[in-house]
Coordinates of C-alpha atoms and ligand atoms in Angstrom, one line a residue:
M222 CA 185.7 31.5 189.4
E223 CA 183.9 27.8 188.3
R224 CA 180.4 27.1 189.5
V225 CA 180.0 25.7 192.7
Y226 CA 177.8 23.0 194.5
N227 CA 175.0 25.4 195.8
F228 CA 172.4 24.4 199.0
S229 CA 170.7 27.2 199.3
A230 CA 167.1 26.5 200.0
G231 CA 165.4 29.1 197.8
P232 CA 165.8 30.3 195.4
S233 CA 168.0 26.9 195.0
A234 CA 170.5 26.2 191.8
L235 CA 168.7 25.2 188.5
P236 CA 170.1 22.3 186.7
E237 CA 172.8 23.5 184.7
E238 CA 171.8 22.1 181.3
V239 CA 168.6 24.5 181.7
L240 CA 170.8 27.6 182.3
K241 CA 172.9 26.9 179.5
Q242 CA 169.7 26.5 177.3
A243 CA 168.5 29.5 179.0
A244 CA 171.7 31.5 177.7
E245 CA 171.6 30.7 174.2
E246 CA 168.2 31.2 173.7
M247 CA 168.1 34.5 175.2
L248 CA 169.2 36.6 172.6
N249 CA 166.5 35.3 169.8
Y250 CA 164.4 32.5 171.1
Q251 CA 163.9 29.4 167.8
G252 CA 164.6 32.2 165.3
S253 CA 161.3 34.3 166.6
G254 CA 164.1 37.5 166.8
M255 CA 163.5 38.1 170.5
S256 CA 164.2 37.3 173.8
V257 CA 160.4 35.1 175.4
M258 CA 161.3 38.3 177.8
E259 CA 160.6 40.8 174.6
M260 CA 157.5 38.7 173.0
S261 CA 153.8 39.1 173.9
H262 CA 151.8 36.8 176.2
R263 CA 149.4 36.4 173.7
S264 CA 151.6 35.7 170.7
P265 CA 151.2 32.6 168.6
V266 CA 155.4 31.5 169.8
Y267 CA 154.6 32.7 173.6
D268 CA 151.4 30.2 173.4
K269 CA 152.9 27.2 172.4
I270 CA 155.3 27.9 175.3
I271 CA 152.6 28.5 177.7
K272 CA 150.9 25.9 176.9
E273 CA 153.7 22.7 176.5
T274 CA 155.1 23.7 180.1
E275 CA 151.6 23.0 180.8
E276 CA 150.5 19.8 179.2
N277 CA 154.3 18.7 180.2
L278 CA 153.7 19.4 184.2
R279 CA 150.4 16.8 183.6
K280 CA 151.9 14.4 181.9
L281 CA 154.8 14.7 184.5
M282 CA 152.7 14.8 187.8
N283 CA 149.6 12.5 186.2
I284 CA 147.2 15.3 186.3
P285 CA 143.6 14.5 185.3
E286 CA 141.2 16.7 183.5
N287 CA 139.0 17.2 186.4
Y288 CA 142.5 19.6 187.8
A289 CA 143.2 22.8 186.4
V290 CA 147.0 24.2 185.6
L291 CA 147.0 27.7 186.9
F292 CA 150.8 29.6 186.6
L293 CA 150.1 32.4 189.3
Q294 CA 152.3 35.3 190.9
G295 CA 152.6 36.0 194.5
G296 CA 154.7 33.1 195.6
A297 CA 153.2 30.5 198.3
S298 CA 152.6 33.0 200.1
L299 CA 149.9 34.4 198.1
Q300 CA 148.3 30.8 198.3
F301 CA 147.9 31.4 202.2
S302 CA 145.1 34.1 201.7
M303 CA 143.9 33.1 198.2
V304 CA 143.0 29.1 199.4
P305 CA 141.1 30.8 202.6
I306 CA 139.7 33.6 200.4
N307 CA 138.5 31.5 198.2
L308 CA 137.0 28.5 199.9
L309 CA 136.6 29.5 203.5
T310 CA 133.5 31.1 202.9
R311 CA 131.1 32.5 205.4
D312 CA 129.7 30.5 208.2
K313 CA 132.5 27.3 207.1
K314 CA 135.3 25.9 209.1
A315 CA 139.0 24.5 207.9
A316 CA 141.4 22.6 209.6
Y317 CA 145.6 23.5 209.4
I318 CA 148.4 20.7 210.9
D319 CA 151.0 23.0 212.3
T320 CA 154.1 21.3 211.2
G321 CA 156.1 24.7 211.2
V322 CA 156.6 28.6 210.5
W323 CA 155.5 28.0 206.6
S324 CA 152.3 26.1 208.1
T325 CA 151.9 29.0 210.5
K326 CA 152.3 31.9 207.9
A327 CA 149.4 29.6 206.4
I328 CA 147.3 30.2 210.3
K329 CA 147.2 33.7 210.4
E330 CA 145.8 34.2 206.9
A331 CA 143.4 31.4 207.4
Q332 CA 142.4 33.0 210.7
K333 CA 141.6 36.6 208.6
I334 CA 138.9 35.0 206.9
G335 CA 137.3 32.4 208.7
E336 CA 136.9 29.4 211.8
T337 CA 140.0 28.4 211.5
L338 CA 140.7 24.8 214.1
I339 CA 144.9 23.5 214.5
L340 CA 144.1 20.5 214.6
A341 CA 147.7 19.3 215.4
S342 CA 151.3 20.8 216.0
S343 CA 154.8 19.8 216.4
R344 CA 155.8 22.4 218.3
D345 CA 156.5 21.2 221.1
K346 CA 160.0 19.6 219.8
K347 CA 160.9 22.2 218.1
Y348 CA 158.7 21.2 215.4
S349 CA 161.0 17.8 214.2
Y350 CA 158.8 15.3 213.0
I351 CA 155.1 15.1 211.8
P352 CA 152.4 14.9 213.8
E353 CA 149.9 12.7 214.3
V354 CA 145.6 13.4 213.9
Q355 CA 143.5 11.9 215.1
N356 CA 139.5 12.6 214.9
I357 CA 139.4 15.1 212.0
P358 CA 136.1 16.8 212.1
Q359 CA 133.5 16.1 209.4
D360 CA 132.7 19.4 208.4
I361 CA 135.9 21.1 207.0
E362 CA 135.7 22.7 204.2
Y363 CA 139.4 21.1 203.3
L364 CA 142.8 20.4 206.0
H365 CA 145.7 22.1 205.3
I366 CA 149.4 21.0 205.5
T367 CA 152.9 21.4 204.7
T368 CA 154.0 18.3 202.6
N369 CA 158.0 19.5 203.4
N370 CA 159.2 21.4 206.1
T371 CA 161.8 23.0 204.5
I372 CA 163.6 24.6 207.5
Y373 CA 163.5 22.0 210.1
G374 CA 163.9 18.8 207.3
T375 CA 160.7 16.7 207.9
R376 CA 157.9 15.6 205.3
Y377 CA 154.5 13.8 204.9
T378 CA 155.2 10.1 204.3
S379 CA 152.2 9.5 203.8
L380 CA 148.3 11.5 204.3
P381 CA 146.4 12.0 206.9
K382 CA 142.3 10.6 206.2
T383 CA 140.0 12.6 205.8
D384 CA 136.9 13.1 203.2
A385 CA 137.9 16.8 203.3
A386 CA 140.0 18.6 200.2
I387 CA 143.5 18.4 201.4
V388 CA 145.1 21.7 200.2
A389 CA 148.7 21.2 200.1
D390 CA 151.7 23.5 200.7
A391 CA 154.5 21.8 198.5
S392 CA 156.9 24.2 197.7
S393 CA 159.3 22.3 198.4
N394 CA 158.9 18.9 197.6
I395 CA 157.0 19.2 194.3
L396 CA 157.9 16.7 191.5
S397 CA 160.7 15.5 193.6
E398 CA 158.7 12.3 194.8
P399 CA 155.6 10.9 193.0
V400 CA 152.1 11.7 194.5
D401 CA 148.4 11.1 193.4
I402 CA 147.5 14.6 192.6
N403 CA 143.7 12.9 193.2
K404 CA 144.3 12.6 196.8
F405 CA 144.6 16.9 197.2
G406 CA 141.5 19.6 196.5
I407 CA 144.6 22.2 196.4
Y408 CA 148.0 21.2 195.6
Y409 CA 150.7 24.6 195.3
A410 CA 154.4 25.9 195.4
G411 CA 156.5 28.3 194.5
A412 CA 158.5 27.8 191.8
Q413 CA 162.0 28.5 193.4
K414 CA 162.8 25.4 194.8
N415 CA 162.7 22.0 192.2
L416 CA 160.7 24.1 189.6
G417 CA 162.9 27.4 188.1
P418 CA 163.5 31.1 189.2
A419 CA 161.4 32.9 191.5
G420 CA 157.9 34.3 190.4
V421 CA 155.8 32.0 189.6
T422 CA 153.5 30.0 191.5
I423 CA 151.8 26.7 190.3
V424 CA 148.4 26.1 191.7
I425 CA 147.5 22.4 190.8
I426 CA 143.6 22.9 191.9
R427 CA 140.4 20.5 191.6
K428 CA 137.8 21.8 189.1
D429 CA 134.7 21.8 191.3
L430 CA 136.7 24.1 194.2
I431 CA 137.1 27.1 191.6
G432 CA 134.1 30.1 191.7
R433 CA 133.4 29.0 195.4
E434 CA 134.8 32.9 196.3
P435 CA 132.2 35.4 197.7
E436 CA 131.2 37.9 195.2
N437 CA 132.8 40.6 197.1
T438 CA 136.5 38.8 195.8
P439 CA 139.3 40.8 194.0
T440 CA 139.1 40.0 190.5
M441 CA 142.6 39.0 190.9
L442 CA 142.6 36.8 193.5
A443 CA 139.7 34.4 192.6
Y444 CA 140.7 31.5 191.4
K445 CA 138.0 31.8 189.2
T446 CA 140.0 34.7 186.6
H447 CA 143.0 32.9 186.0
A448 CA 141.3 29.2 185.2
E449 CA 139.0 30.4 182.9
K450 CA 141.4 32.8 180.8
N451 CA 143.9 29.9 181.3
S452 CA 146.0 31.7 183.3
L453 CA 146.3 34.7 181.1
F454 CA 143.7 37.5 182.3
N455 CA 147.0 39.6 182.4
T456 CA 150.9 39.8 182.2
P457 CA 151.6 36.2 183.3
P458 CA 155.3 35.7 184.9
C459 CA 156.2 35.3 181.0
Y460 CA 160.2 34.6 181.6
N461 CA 159.8 32.3 184.8
I462 CA 157.2 29.4 183.3
Y463 CA 159.6 29.3 180.2
M464 CA 162.2 28.7 183.0
V465 CA 160.0 26.3 184.7
G466 CA 159.5 24.4 181.0
L467 CA 162.9 24.3 180.5
V468 CA 162.9 22.5 184.1
L469 CA 159.7 20.5 183.3
K470 CA 161.9 19.2 180.0
W471 CA 165.0 18.2 181.5
L472 CA 162.8 16.4 184.2
Q473 CA 161.6 14.3 181.7
K474 CA 165.3 13.7 179.9
Q475 CA 166.1 12.1 183.9
G476 CA 162.9 9.3 183.3
G477 CA 160.4 11.1 185.0
V478 CA 159.4 11.8 188.5
E479 CA 160.1 8.2 189.9
A480 CA 163.9 8.4 188.7
I481 CA 164.3 11.2 190.1
Y482 CA 162.3 10.0 193.3
Q483 CA 165.1 7.3 193.5
R484 CA 167.4 9.4 192.8
N485 CA 166.6 11.6 195.7
L486 CA 166.3 9.0 197.8
E487 CA 170.3 8.1 197.3
K488 CA 171.5 11.2 197.5
A489 CA 169.5 11.8 201.2
S490 CA 170.6 8.6 202.2
I491 CA 174.5 9.3 201.6
I492 CA 174.1 12.0 203.8
Y493 CA 172.1 10.5 206.3
D494 CA 174.0 7.3 206.2
F495 CA 176.7 9.5 207.8
L496 CA 175.2 11.3 210.5
D497 CA 173.4 8.8 211.7
N498 CA 177.6 7.3 212.5
S499 CA 178.7 10.8 213.2
E500 CA 180.5 11.3 216.8
L501 CA 180.6 15.2 216.2
F502 CA 177.6 15.8 213.8
T503 CA 173.7 15.5 215.4
T504 CA 170.4 15.4 213.4
M505 CA 167.3 16.5 214.5
A506 CA 163.8 15.3 213.1
E507 CA 162.4 12.0 213.2
K508 CA 163.7 9.3 211.0
K509 CA 160.2 8.3 209.9
D510 CA 159.4 12.0 208.7
R511 CA 162.9 12.9 207.1
S512 CA 163.2 15.0 204.2
I513 CA 164.9 14.4 201.2
M514 CA 164.8 17.6 200.2
N515 CA 166.6 19.5 202.8
V516 CA 169.1 17.8 205.4
V517 CA 169.5 20.2 209.0
F518 CA 171.9 18.8 211.0
F519 CA 174.6 20.6 213.7
L520 CA 177.9 21.2 215.4
P521 CA 178.6 21.0 218.9
T522 CA 179.2 24.5 219.2
E523 CA 178.8 27.5 217.2
E524 CA 182.6 27.8 216.6
L525 CA 183.0 24.9 214.6
T526 CA 180.0 25.6 212.5
K527 CA 181.3 28.8 211.5
K528 CA 184.0 26.7 210.6
F529 CA 182.5 24.4 208.9
L530 CA 180.4 27.1 206.5
D531 CA 183.8 29.2 206.2
E532 CA 186.1 25.8 205.0
A533 CA 182.7 24.5 203.3
A534 CA 183.1 27.6 201.3
K535 CA 186.6 27.4 200.4
N536 CA 185.9 23.5 198.9
G537 CA 182.8 25.3 196.6
L538 CA 180.1 24.0 198.6
V539 CA 178.1 26.9 199.6
N540 CA 174.6 28.6 201.1
L541 CA 175.3 25.2 204.4
K542 CA 173.9 27.9 206.4
G543 CA 170.8 26.5 208.7
H544 CA 167.6 28.8 208.9
R545 CA 167.7 31.1 211.1
D546 CA 165.4 29.7 213.8
I547 CA 166.6 26.7 214.3
G548 CA 170.8 27.9 213.4
G549 CA 172.7 25.1 212.8
L550 CA 173.2 23.4 209.2
R551 CA 171.3 22.9 206.5
A552 CA 171.7 20.9 202.5
S553 CA 168.7 21.4 200.2
I554 CA 169.5 18.8 198.1
Y555 CA 166.4 19.6 195.5
N556 CA 166.4 17.8 192.4
A557 CA 168.6 19.5 190.3
M558 CA 171.7 19.0 192.7
P559 CA 173.7 15.8 191.6
V560 CA 174.5 13.6 193.2
E561 CA 178.3 13.7 192.9
G562 CA 177.6 17.4 194.6
V563 CA 175.9 15.4 197.8
K564 CA 179.3 13.3 197.9
K565 CA 181.8 16.2 197.5
L566 CA 179.7 17.1 200.7
V567 CA 180.4 14.2 202.4
E568 CA 183.9 13.6 201.8
F569 CA 184.3 17.5 203.1
M570 CA 182.3 16.3 205.6
K571 CA 184.1 13.6 207.7
K572 CA 187.1 15.3 206.5
F573 CA 186.3 18.0 208.7
E574 CA 184.9 15.3 211.8
K575 CA 188.6 13.6 211.5
E576 CA 190.0 17.1 212.0
N577 CA 187.9 18.1 214.8
R578 CA 186.4 15.6 216.5
R579 CA 188.0 15.4 220.5
Ligands
PLP697 C1 160.0 28.6 200.7 C2 158.8 28.0 201.3 C3 157.2 29.4 200.7 C4 157.5 30.8 200.7 O1 156.8 31.0 199.4 P1 157.0 32.0 198.7 O2 157.2 31.9 197.6 O3 158.6 32.9 199.0 O4 156.2 32.8 199.0 C5 156.2 28.6 201.6 N1 156.1 27.8 201.6 C6 157.0 26.7 202.3 C7 156.9 25.2 201.8 C8 158.4 27.0 201.7 O5 159.6 26.3 201.2

């Protein structure tokens, strides 16, 4: 079977070049005589891989010296716990904005640790927009947001105004658009959408937020543990970090974040322009808050939705089923999805509309 255009929300498509390079280096990484999977995380060869990966991420995102970059495990989901465990210490408060399932999960973990304010929610309209927040309290330790809402196809285009540290779950849009990291206290993302295979989580954290955890915090759950040892306190997810490194080099070759952002805008507008003019397909997310990573759309009946998925798959366009919470269809078009894949999808949608319009 040929490779398909894979619109999966996560784990998702990786650049073909990256997979080929990984395959080439699988048995013998750069003359070391072994696979990256087989080498000691304390060897000089591996040390170079993890250091280069961090340096390249710092360059691509302009991460200043007063931020640490950590490579952790446990996914974005462990960050839902680690953030409050480290920052929401006794008598303190944290604030959250609820923009969907992932935010809700983050809120639930914070509530186990300390006083958690929910400042706004878009639940009233099935999370189809990013809610405005006024009057953010002064006495909060941090404000948590989800910068891109993978399930509903919404994203933040401007940040809430607060002096508190903004903690962002950027799992589904890290490196898809330029961000000023100085505006965040913590910026975290599981790798499996835009960065590499599942298994490593990137945590970019302002250094003054490290070391605030209570004394009885389990060692592995304290940011300090990992920051002090440059993510080598214990065995890190070595191979995944290597893969992230390859993806970052690929991204540099594409021209960096600004260039990929322009390409992402182009890809998103190809689909949204078609959807906005369609007499068959509908959308849900408010236009001003539309994600450029996850495009959510619908057909009028379950029957047509099923037919669409079947026929799309026969045309090499796969994983277009919407999340089970809202149904419908979703095209995830992360950095690695080429423009041609999106064009092919829209051509297919046009044909489908012609054949199925009443
Ligand atoms: C996928 C996703 C998660 C879950 O990540 P895990 O790495 O599986 O824990 C969390 N937040 C967002 C925004 C996501 O898209």
